[in-house]
Amino acid sequence: MKIASVGHAMSLFLAITFLICIGWGLVMPPSLHMHGAWEDLLPGFEFLTPIGFGIGLVESYLYGWYIALVFVPLYNRFNKSS
């Protein structure tokens, strides 16, 4: 498994998920918002501010690369032994 492929796939998955959740927050009543969870997971994120949105999107993308950098070597290591 290649780190670059997984990194881009995970990063885009998390960024798209972030965008969907922001969209959800714009159309749903406040009791159903997800921004509280995003604020806990993404330092610097604030709901409905341009800077907060940008920070959240960039951090979501970076978390995808973090997952790939940790997961792929582990997967490759354990996949060789089977």
Phi, psi and omega in degrees: 000138183262136182298318183299316180296313180292321179299312179293318181296313180294319181296315179293322177300313181291322178294318178295319177299318177300313180298319178297318180293322176295316176301318177301315180295333180283333185253345183258159177294155184305332180293343181252011181288154177255359188297335177298318178293318179296321179296327177286324184274332187241101180301132179093350180284132172229133183294134174064031168240142181301318179293317178299320178297313179298316179299315180298319180293315179295316181294323176300315179297317180293324176299325177298319177292323177300314179301315181296317182294333178269315188288313187299312177299323177295315179300312180298322180296312183282335179289330179292330185276356181261000000 
